[in-house]
mmCIF file of C-alpha atoms and ligand atoms in Angstrom:
data_model
loop_
_atom_site.group_PDB
_atom_site.id
_atom_site.type_symbol
_atom_site.label_atom_id
_atom_site.label_comp_id
_atom_site.label_asym_id
_atom_site.label_seq_id
_atom_site.Cartn_x
_atom_site.Cartn_y
_atom_site.Cartn_z
ATOM 1 C CA MET A 381 47.146 65.140 -38.756
ATOM 2 C CA LEU A 382 49.446 67.403 -36.351
ATOM 3 C CA SER A 383 52.892 67.379 -36.547
ATOM 4 C CA VAL A 384 54.353 67.259 -33.002
ATOM 5 C CA HIS A 385 58.226 67.276 -31.034
ATOM 6 C CA CYS A 386 58.039 64.141 -28.436
ATOM 7 C CA PRO A 387 60.765 64.274 -26.163
ATOM 8 C CA ARG A 388 60.631 59.990 -25.845
ATOM 9 C CA HIS A 389 61.051 59.780 -29.664
ATOM 10 C CA ALA A 390 63.491 62.817 -29.541
ATOM 11 C CA ALA A 391 61.891 64.061 -32.859
ATOM 12 C CA GLU A 392 58.737 65.230 -35.035
ATOM 13 C CA VAL A 393 55.810 62.665 -35.032
ATOM 14 C CA LEU A 394 52.423 63.090 -37.124
ATOM 15 C CA LEU A 395 49.740 62.371 -34.905
ATOM 16 C CA SER A 396 46.274 61.625 -36.268
ATOM 17 C CA GLU A 397 43.242 63.620 -34.958
ATOM 18 C CA ARG A 398 42.456 60.429 -32.904
ATOM 19 C CA ARG A 399 45.543 60.917 -30.944
ATOM 20 C CA ILE A 400 44.417 64.295 -29.854
ATOM 21 C CA THR A 401 42.943 64.411 -26.092
ATOM 22 C CA ARG A 402 41.661 67.798 -25.514
ATOM 23 C CA ILE A 403 41.550 71.039 -27.300
ATOM 24 C CA ALA A 404 41.492 74.323 -25.061
ATOM 25 C CA HIS A 405 40.731 77.919 -25.964
ATOM 26 C CA GLU A 406 43.219 80.006 -24.379
ATOM 27 C CA ASP A 407 43.546 84.191 -25.844
ATOM 28 C CA ASP A 408 43.621 83.353 -29.294
ATOM 29 C CA GLN A 409 45.313 80.288 -29.337
ATOM 30 C CA LEU A 410 44.318 76.784 -28.772
ATOM 31 C CA THR A 411 45.953 74.033 -26.988
ATOM 32 C CA LEU A 412 46.179 70.871 -28.209
ATOM 33 C CA GLU A 413 46.829 67.373 -25.858
ATOM 34 C CA TRP A 414 47.797 64.379 -27.437
ATOM 35 C CA VAL A 415 49.138 61.436 -26.691
ATOM 36 C CA CYS A 416 52.027 60.178 -28.961
ATOM 37 C CA TRP A 417 52.006 56.379 -30.201
ATOM 38 C CA CYS A 418 55.057 55.739 -27.627
ATOM 39 C CA GLY A 419 52.503 56.826 -24.883
ATOM 40 C CA TYR A 420 53.982 60.496 -24.144
ATOM 41 C CA ARG A 421 51.422 62.884 -23.098
ATOM 42 C CA GLY A 422 52.396 66.301 -24.237
ATOM 43 C CA SER A 423 50.869 69.676 -25.131
ATOM 44 C CA HIS A 424 51.043 71.830 -28.417
ATOM 45 C CA ARG A 425 50.320 74.905 -28.836
ATOM 46 C CA THR A 426 48.816 76.712 -31.960
ATOM 47 C CA GLY A 427 46.898 79.714 -33.096
ATOM 48 C CA ARG A 428 47.626 82.896 -35.317
ATOM 49 C CA ARG A 429 49.700 84.418 -32.458
ATOM 50 C CA ALA A 430 51.610 81.506 -31.948
ATOM 51 C CA PRO A 431 55.569 82.383 -32.539
ATOM 52 C CA ARG A 432 57.545 80.217 -34.517
ATOM 53 C CA SER A 433 59.830 79.708 -31.490
ATOM 54 C CA THR A 434 57.689 78.473 -29.239
ATOM 55 C CA ILE A 435 59.039 75.914 -27.058
ATOM 56 C CA VAL A 436 56.535 72.703 -27.137
HETATM 57 ZN ZN1 ZN B 825 56.900 59.260 -28.844
#
């Protein structure tokens, strides 16, 4: 499961792995592209260097 912030929901939403459309490796970070239950497409960065203040 993946927790992301959806602007359309204006809240954190919990997505299953099936909602992840792409996984890209950039530097030491993973960029996940996802589709929310409402249809909104967004991306989310994760990884050991990701600061907690990352704007998603
Ligand atoms: Zn949403």
